[in-house]
Amino acid sequence: MDAAGISTSEPAGAWREELRATLSLAWPLILANVTQQVIQATDVLLMGRLGSTPLAAATLALNMTFTFNVLLLGLLIASSPMMATALGQRSNAVRDVRRTFRAGLWLLIIGLPPYWLILWNVGTLMRWLGQAPELAEQGQTFLRAYMWCTAPWLLFQLLRNFVAALERPRIVLWLSLGGIALNALLSWSLIFGHFGLPALGLVGGGVGSTITWVALCGALIVVVRRDRQFRRFHLFGNWWRFDGQRTLAMTKLGGPIGITMALEMGVFALAAYFMGWIGAPAVAAHAVALQIAALTFMVPLGLGQAATVRVGLALGRKDEAGITRAGWTAWIMGVGFMGSMALVMWAVPHWMVTLFLADVAANALTIELAISFLKVAAAFQLVDGAQVIGAGMLRGLHDTRWPLFFALFGYWGVGLGIGSWLAFGADWKGVGIWVGLASGLAVVAVLMLARWNLRDRIGLTRLAHD
């Protein structure tokens, strides 16, 4: 093997087969990620037509939501490597997968009520964080309509982990594509008052998203209960029986994942609040640039999800060479894609920004700021892709605790430290915040890759030796 742990003696056919398997699993996950992000981007686009202030208010509220969302999502993400490893081992796979899914249901039942209580009072939190009363009031108005979509959205993600572990992710893709059209129609009608519906403004965006995710989640439940390959698992059988042992195991594995994701999302959320101190145009520009960066991020995110499944399956089979191929195949594809996206962002930033903001005099400052932010986002595309795929590779080995420490140091120590100093100490303002975000992502990417390269030496592949 070379210094990166890649075998130089394996036949090329094994790598071609891994490439084929990874692409087969990843492309529906990627497109599903993109379509789900487009659902959110549609809301941002429509609310942007209400003006910079409503867009800024909704953005601040959504950033608060996403930070708490990913805490619960991280717990559910643990189901992916747990299910994949059980399927790779084959013995008692049906029972183990069902136990893991049931544990995920109970984590939702326990976690959602206090989460909703926080979201109901998000306006107070926004004021505590120094936001203008108008932004806080409009943000709370929007979120009290939007917050109810979190339950069906999270359950949809748990079901998605199940179908992905069985390497059948296309179902999620087709449902998500339908969700784009449904959400666009509902939100457009409810925000602006079409087809005889009232013009609810920001509230309409929240109601439209909630109805969309209830429909998508309900459709996926029907699929897993009727499809012959899925229904043999009886996922919802005796769901009311609390499995303390499996729930605790999922919490131990998923807790660090959720905190890691929250640390990353929290930095971006706090960056939005820093923008609020600079002004509403900066917040709106940050929302647009982040939305564009988030769309490209869906590709390495999907590859990272595929890597978790493929590495987990190889770990369950005790296939060390398969672990190596699964991880590096996804990583190389993801980083290569993000490099190409960096070139696109650098070449046509004005065109990309004006997809979200009308190119009129009233938005001139916001557009200028968004373009400057997007140019920095172009610079961190490579490291953003590297860190998320690296995290997915390590999750496939059930390694989640050290990535948590990497995130704490990289995002909050390096990223927030550099960003706040450049923004307010060096007076770089919004650009300084984005440079700080890029620095934090770079540090985390390097640490994730270093740990992956040391996986055998530090015992992450010990299950493959048992």
XYZ file of C-alpha atoms in Angstrom:
466
model
C 0.000 0.000 0.000
C 1.048 3.591 -0.517
C 1.183 6.312 2.142
C -2.540 6.979 1.835
C -3.460 3.374 2.447
C -4.376 2.687 -1.185
C -3.309 -0.708 -2.444
C -1.191 -0.506 -5.557
C -1.507 -4.242 -6.326
C -5.289 -4.580 -6.548
C -6.670 -5.220 -10.037
C -8.125 -2.233 -11.831
C -11.356 -4.178 -12.204
C -11.980 -3.975 -8.455
C -11.716 -0.194 -8.552
C -13.968 -0.006 -11.631
C -16.566 -2.111 -9.858
C -16.378 0.133 -6.798
C -16.751 3.197 -9.011
C -19.818 1.652 -10.624
C -21.359 0.674 -7.284
C -20.643 4.064 -5.709
C -22.105 5.949 -8.661
C -25.156 3.693 -8.727
C -25.810 4.446 -5.064
C -24.649 8.056 -5.033
C -26.349 9.642 -8.024
C -29.913 9.180 -6.733
C -28.777 10.401 -3.301
C -27.087 13.413 -4.888
C -30.097 14.301 -7.008
C -32.402 13.768 -4.027
C -30.183 16.109 -1.987
C -30.261 18.654 -4.784
C -34.016 18.427 -5.186
C -34.572 18.772 -1.444
C -32.269 21.784 -1.444
C -34.183 23.187 -4.413
C -37.359 22.968 -2.316
C -35.696 25.269 0.221
C -34.151 27.416 -2.508
C -37.616 27.907 -3.996
C -38.821 29.357 -0.705
C -35.775 31.651 -0.528
C -36.354 32.766 -4.119
C -40.040 33.496 -3.513
C -39.465 35.272 -0.196
C -36.742 37.323 -1.866
C -39.517 38.819 -3.999
C -41.084 40.185 -0.798
C -37.984 42.338 -0.203
C -34.633 42.273 1.577
C -36.069 42.626 5.093
C -38.521 39.663 4.917
C -35.790 37.579 3.284
C -33.307 38.511 6.009
C -35.856 37.742 8.770
C -36.736 34.333 7.325
C -33.044 33.545 6.761
C -32.137 34.285 10.371
C -35.034 32.154 11.602
C -34.152 29.283 9.264
C -30.519 29.360 10.363
C -31.683 28.924 13.939
C -33.898 26.026 12.829
C -31.176 24.259 10.882
C -28.778 24.346 13.815
C -31.249 22.490 16.024
C -32.464 20.345 13.104
C -29.079 18.774 12.589
C -28.777 17.785 16.248
C -31.719 15.428 15.750
C -30.671 14.583 12.209
C -27.251 13.473 13.452
C -28.896 10.961 15.776
C -30.845 9.593 12.818
C -27.798 9.525 10.524
C -26.292 6.944 12.885
C -28.911 4.529 11.547
C -27.133 4.470 8.164
C -23.830 2.813 9.190
C -25.660 0.655 11.761
C -28.053 -0.689 9.122
C -25.316 -1.072 6.489
C -23.027 -3.030 8.822
C -25.930 -5.301 9.851
C -26.759 -5.962 6.202
C -23.083 -6.664 5.446
C -22.949 -9.224 8.270
C -26.223 -10.754 6.991
C -27.016 -12.722 10.179
C -30.157 -11.355 11.905
C -30.104 -8.435 9.450
C -33.890 -7.974 9.297
C -34.264 -7.854 13.077
C -31.251 -5.581 13.565
C -32.388 -3.130 10.900
C -35.886 -2.984 12.405
C -34.474 -2.389 15.898
C -32.345 0.459 14.603
C -35.283 2.045 12.777
C -37.473 1.758 15.896
C -34.740 3.433 17.966
C -34.782 6.304 15.486
C -38.545 6.687 15.903
C -38.181 6.910 19.668
C -35.433 9.488 19.404
C -37.840 11.634 17.369
C -40.655 11.141 19.862
C -38.379 12.210 22.714
C -36.553 15.015 20.938
C -39.233 16.890 19.014
C -41.355 18.441 21.829
C -38.509 20.434 23.471
C -37.249 21.350 20.010
C -40.636 22.783 19.034
C -40.738 24.767 22.275
C -37.456 26.445 21.316
C -38.657 27.213 17.792
C -41.939 28.683 19.033
C -39.938 31.276 20.961
C -37.231 31.900 18.372
C -38.079 35.618 18.182
C -36.896 36.038 21.753
C -33.648 34.247 20.941
C -33.116 36.480 17.919
C -33.534 39.611 20.055
C -31.097 38.206 22.627
C -28.594 37.810 19.784
C -28.858 41.498 18.995
C -31.178 41.439 15.984
C -33.497 44.321 15.177
C -37.044 43.963 16.590
C -38.533 43.989 13.076
C -36.312 41.108 11.959
C -37.041 39.130 15.124
C -40.802 39.634 14.825
C -40.980 38.665 11.149
C -38.645 35.714 11.715
C -40.843 34.358 14.498
C -43.985 34.842 12.403
C -42.467 32.776 9.601
C -41.059 30.061 11.849
C -44.286 29.433 13.760
C -45.750 28.299 10.437
C -42.632 26.544 9.177
C -41.616 24.637 12.336
C -44.202 21.887 11.920
C -42.471 20.555 8.792
C -39.529 19.395 10.937
C -41.312 16.196 12.095
C -42.161 14.827 8.624
C -38.797 16.026 7.294
C -36.852 14.140 9.972
C -38.950 10.985 9.594
C -38.376 11.197 5.839
C -34.605 11.259 6.488
C -34.820 8.167 8.718
C -36.773 6.301 6.035
C -34.280 7.527 3.447
C -31.395 6.021 5.446
C -33.225 2.682 5.365
C -33.788 2.600 1.595
C -30.213 3.824 0.988
C -28.771 1.034 3.167
C -30.634 -1.400 0.892
C -29.117 0.481 -2.076
C -32.531 1.567 -3.418
C -32.257 5.384 -3.198
C -34.026 6.166 -6.487
C -37.387 6.116 -4.745
C -36.339 9.107 -2.657
C -35.222 10.900 -5.811
C -38.570 10.562 -7.578
C -40.476 11.667 -4.492
C -38.177 14.648 -4.032
C -38.647 15.708 -7.647
C -42.390 15.684 -7.087
C -41.842 17.703 -3.928
C -40.199 20.532 -5.892
C -43.278 21.054 -8.021
C -45.665 20.692 -5.086
C -43.752 23.115 -2.863
C -43.321 25.689 -5.631
C -47.040 25.650 -6.372
C -48.122 25.756 -2.727
C -45.638 28.399 -1.578
C -46.232 30.643 -4.612
C -49.982 30.425 -4.105
C -49.896 30.972 -0.338
C -47.219 33.698 -0.263
C -48.736 35.864 -2.996
C -52.392 34.737 -2.995
C -53.162 32.755 -6.154
C -55.894 30.255 -7.063
C -58.249 31.904 -4.625
C -55.940 31.397 -1.646
C -55.110 34.264 0.746
C -51.801 36.127 0.377
C -50.091 35.088 3.615
C -46.612 36.463 2.896
C -43.923 34.785 5.011
C -46.501 32.580 6.743
C -47.472 31.177 3.351
C -43.921 29.953 2.789
C -43.981 28.092 6.096
C -47.389 26.525 5.475
C -46.397 25.454 1.950
C -43.235 23.736 3.207
C -45.131 21.929 5.964
C -47.776 20.553 3.599
C -45.063 19.478 1.144
C -43.066 17.492 3.695
C -46.174 15.834 5.152
C -47.032 14.649 1.632
C -43.489 13.421 0.876
C -43.145 11.579 4.173
C -46.566 9.974 3.801
C -45.703 8.789 0.287
C -42.409 7.222 1.425
C -44.184 5.420 4.287
C -46.610 3.913 1.769
C -43.679 2.751 -0.380
C -41.771 0.984 2.411
C -44.961 -0.717 3.602
C -45.913 -2.008 0.137
C -42.641 -2.700 -1.705
C -41.772 -6.400 -1.420
C -38.086 -5.841 -0.617
C -38.884 -3.271 2.072
C -41.983 -4.664 3.727
C -40.215 -7.846 4.924
C -38.488 -5.644 7.513
C -41.844 -4.621 9.087
C -40.304 -1.284 10.056
C -43.290 -0.006 11.994
C -44.040 -3.325 13.686
C -44.451 -2.880 17.450
C -42.946 0.590 17.161
C -44.345 1.491 20.590
C -41.957 -0.946 22.302
C -39.040 1.059 23.617
C -35.683 -0.625 22.927
C -33.423 1.045 25.451
C -30.263 -0.838 24.474
C -30.471 0.009 20.753
C -31.635 3.560 21.416
C -28.638 4.126 23.697
C -26.266 2.628 21.115
C -27.714 4.888 18.423
C -27.410 7.895 20.714
C -23.749 7.121 21.452
C -22.949 6.846 17.757
C -25.262 9.586 16.503
C -24.829 12.120 19.295
C -21.330 13.134 18.157
C -22.580 13.235 14.548
C -25.393 15.605 15.513
C -23.118 17.831 17.581
C -20.518 17.871 14.778
C -23.142 18.919 12.245
C -24.584 21.467 14.664
C -21.135 22.965 15.204
C -20.753 23.419 11.457
C -24.298 24.689 10.965
C -23.994 26.828 14.087
C -20.984 28.646 12.667
C -22.904 29.448 9.490
C -25.932 30.478 11.555
C -23.795 32.714 13.764
C -22.223 34.145 10.624
C -25.715 35.182 9.531
C -26.207 36.928 12.870
C -22.869 38.689 12.455
C -24.190 39.829 9.093
C -27.259 41.147 10.917
C -24.962 43.429 12.927
C -23.580 44.728 9.639
C -27.016 45.304 8.085
C -30.042 43.669 6.410
C -28.440 43.786 2.912
C -25.490 41.773 4.242
C -27.861 39.164 5.696
C -29.776 38.871 2.419
C -26.515 38.643 0.439
C -25.226 35.979 2.821
C -28.467 34.004 2.340
C -28.151 34.070 -1.439
C -24.442 33.145 -1.530
C -24.984 30.389 1.025
C -27.940 29.029 -0.922
C -25.808 28.722 -4.065
C -22.942 27.111 -2.149
C -25.430 24.746 -0.496
C -26.674 23.540 -3.878
C -23.180 22.504 -5.000
C -22.557 21.003 -1.547
C -25.350 18.483 -2.163
C -23.085 16.499 -4.522
C -20.258 15.733 -2.046
C -22.903 15.309 0.659
C -24.520 12.553 -1.412
C -21.126 10.989 -2.115
C -20.384 11.115 1.615
C -23.683 9.340 2.328
C -22.812 6.718 -0.283
C -19.350 6.324 1.266
C -20.920 5.668 4.675
C -23.028 2.856 3.241
C -20.286 1.350 1.064
C -17.643 1.523 3.832
C -20.160 0.119 6.332
C -21.030 -2.797 4.053
C -17.324 -3.568 3.539
C -16.737 -3.371 7.296
C -19.580 -5.823 7.897
C -18.035 -8.197 5.322
C -14.604 -7.785 6.986
C -13.210 -6.580 3.651
C -10.261 -4.254 4.354
C -9.502 -3.657 0.686
C -13.173 -2.880 0.083
C -13.113 -0.278 2.865
C -10.177 1.452 1.171
C -11.769 1.422 -2.281
C -15.133 2.637 -1.003
C -13.665 5.610 0.834
C -11.216 6.853 -1.771
C -13.565 6.406 -4.721
C -16.154 8.725 -3.188
C -13.537 11.229 -2.001
C -11.825 11.618 -5.366
C -15.111 12.050 -7.228
C -16.424 14.607 -4.753
C -13.326 16.775 -4.609
C -13.047 16.716 -8.388
C -16.633 17.914 -8.767
C -16.197 20.727 -6.259
C -13.114 21.923 -8.126
C -15.190 22.339 -11.274
C -17.904 24.193 -9.339
C -15.293 26.581 -7.947
C -14.418 27.593 -11.497
C -18.091 28.196 -12.346
C -18.661 30.368 -9.254
C -15.603 32.434 -10.039
C -16.536 32.865 -13.699
C -20.235 33.866 -13.530
C -21.078 35.080 -9.983
C -23.387 37.912 -11.136
C -25.561 35.564 -13.168
C -25.866 33.120 -10.266
C -26.757 35.818 -7.723
C -29.426 37.440 -9.926
C -31.235 34.122 -10.140
C -32.288 34.858 -6.560
C -32.407 38.646 -6.495
C -34.010 40.869 -9.108
C -31.322 42.984 -10.807
C -32.850 46.359 -9.882
C -31.437 49.458 -8.240
C -33.022 48.668 -4.872
C -31.018 45.413 -4.673
C -27.717 46.799 -6.001
C -25.875 46.727 -2.669
C -27.158 43.260 -1.781
C -26.108 41.898 -5.190
C -22.638 43.438 -4.884
C -22.150 41.891 -1.451
C -23.459 38.500 -2.574
C -20.996 38.437 -5.473
C -18.082 39.181 -3.148
C -19.201 36.400 -0.784
C -19.641 33.954 -3.654
C -16.079 34.508 -4.832
C -14.836 33.435 -1.407
C -17.238 30.470 -1.503
C -15.583 29.434 -4.773
C -12.275 29.250 -2.950
C -13.557 26.893 -0.252
C -15.429 24.464 -2.546
C -12.590 21.927 -2.527
C -12.158 21.802 1.245
C -15.913 21.795 1.860
C -16.273 18.722 -0.313
C -13.246 17.053 1.248
C -14.458 17.484 4.814
C -18.023 16.210 4.276
C -16.902 13.120 2.356
C -14.181 12.508 4.919
C -16.828 12.572 7.649
C -18.946 10.085 5.668
C -15.986 7.731 5.237
C -15.280 7.773 8.970
C -18.962 7.250 9.840
C -18.892 4.066 7.798
C -16.282 2.852 10.317
C -18.545 3.991 13.202
C -16.005 6.692 14.034
C -17.808 9.840 15.198
C -16.152 11.161 18.359
C -12.882 12.521 16.985
C -14.649 14.226 14.053
C -16.635 16.063 16.733
C -13.416 17.452 18.239
C -12.160 18.337 14.767
C -15.352 20.325 14.132
C -15.151 22.115 17.470
C -11.567 23.193 16.836
C -11.886 23.916 13.121
C -15.256 25.627 12.897
C -15.371 27.467 16.207
C -11.713 27.934 17.048
C -10.216 28.649 13.640
C -13.245 29.613 11.524
C -15.089 31.788 14.012
C -11.890 33.269 15.426
C -10.451 34.300 12.083
C -13.824 35.360 10.701
C -14.794 37.620 13.604
C -11.338 39.219 13.717
C -11.282 39.922 9.984
C -14.870 41.173 9.940
C -14.724 43.542 12.903
C -11.050 43.910 13.806
C -9.639 44.299 10.298
C -12.908 45.829 9.022
C -13.325 43.321 6.184
C -16.975 43.062 7.230
C -18.932 40.317 5.437
C -16.010 39.129 3.308
C -13.970 38.593 6.468
C -16.668 36.319 7.870
C -16.618 34.204 4.718
C -12.815 33.974 4.740
C -13.059 32.699 8.302
C -15.609 30.062 7.275
C -13.285 28.895 4.494
C -10.346 28.649 6.923
C -12.335 26.517 9.348
C -13.487 24.140 6.622
C -9.898 23.712 5.421
C -8.651 22.732 8.877
C -11.450 20.202 9.378
C -10.840 18.682 5.923
C -7.144 18.113 6.673
C -7.892 16.532 10.073
C -10.587 14.217 8.656
C -8.284 12.990 5.912
C -5.400 12.440 8.324
C -7.590 10.281 10.571
C -8.828 8.235 7.604
C -5.220 7.588 6.535
C -4.440 6.343 10.065
C -7.555 4.118 10.282
C -5.699 0.780 10.511
C -3.039 2.029 12.917
C -5.563 3.475 15.389
C -7.924 0.491 15.249
C -10.885 1.871 13.280
C -10.966 -1.264 11.110
C -10.712 -3.729 14.007
C -14.133 -5.234 13.156
C -12.623 -6.277 9.830
C -9.969 -8.290 11.705
C -12.294 -10.103 14.135
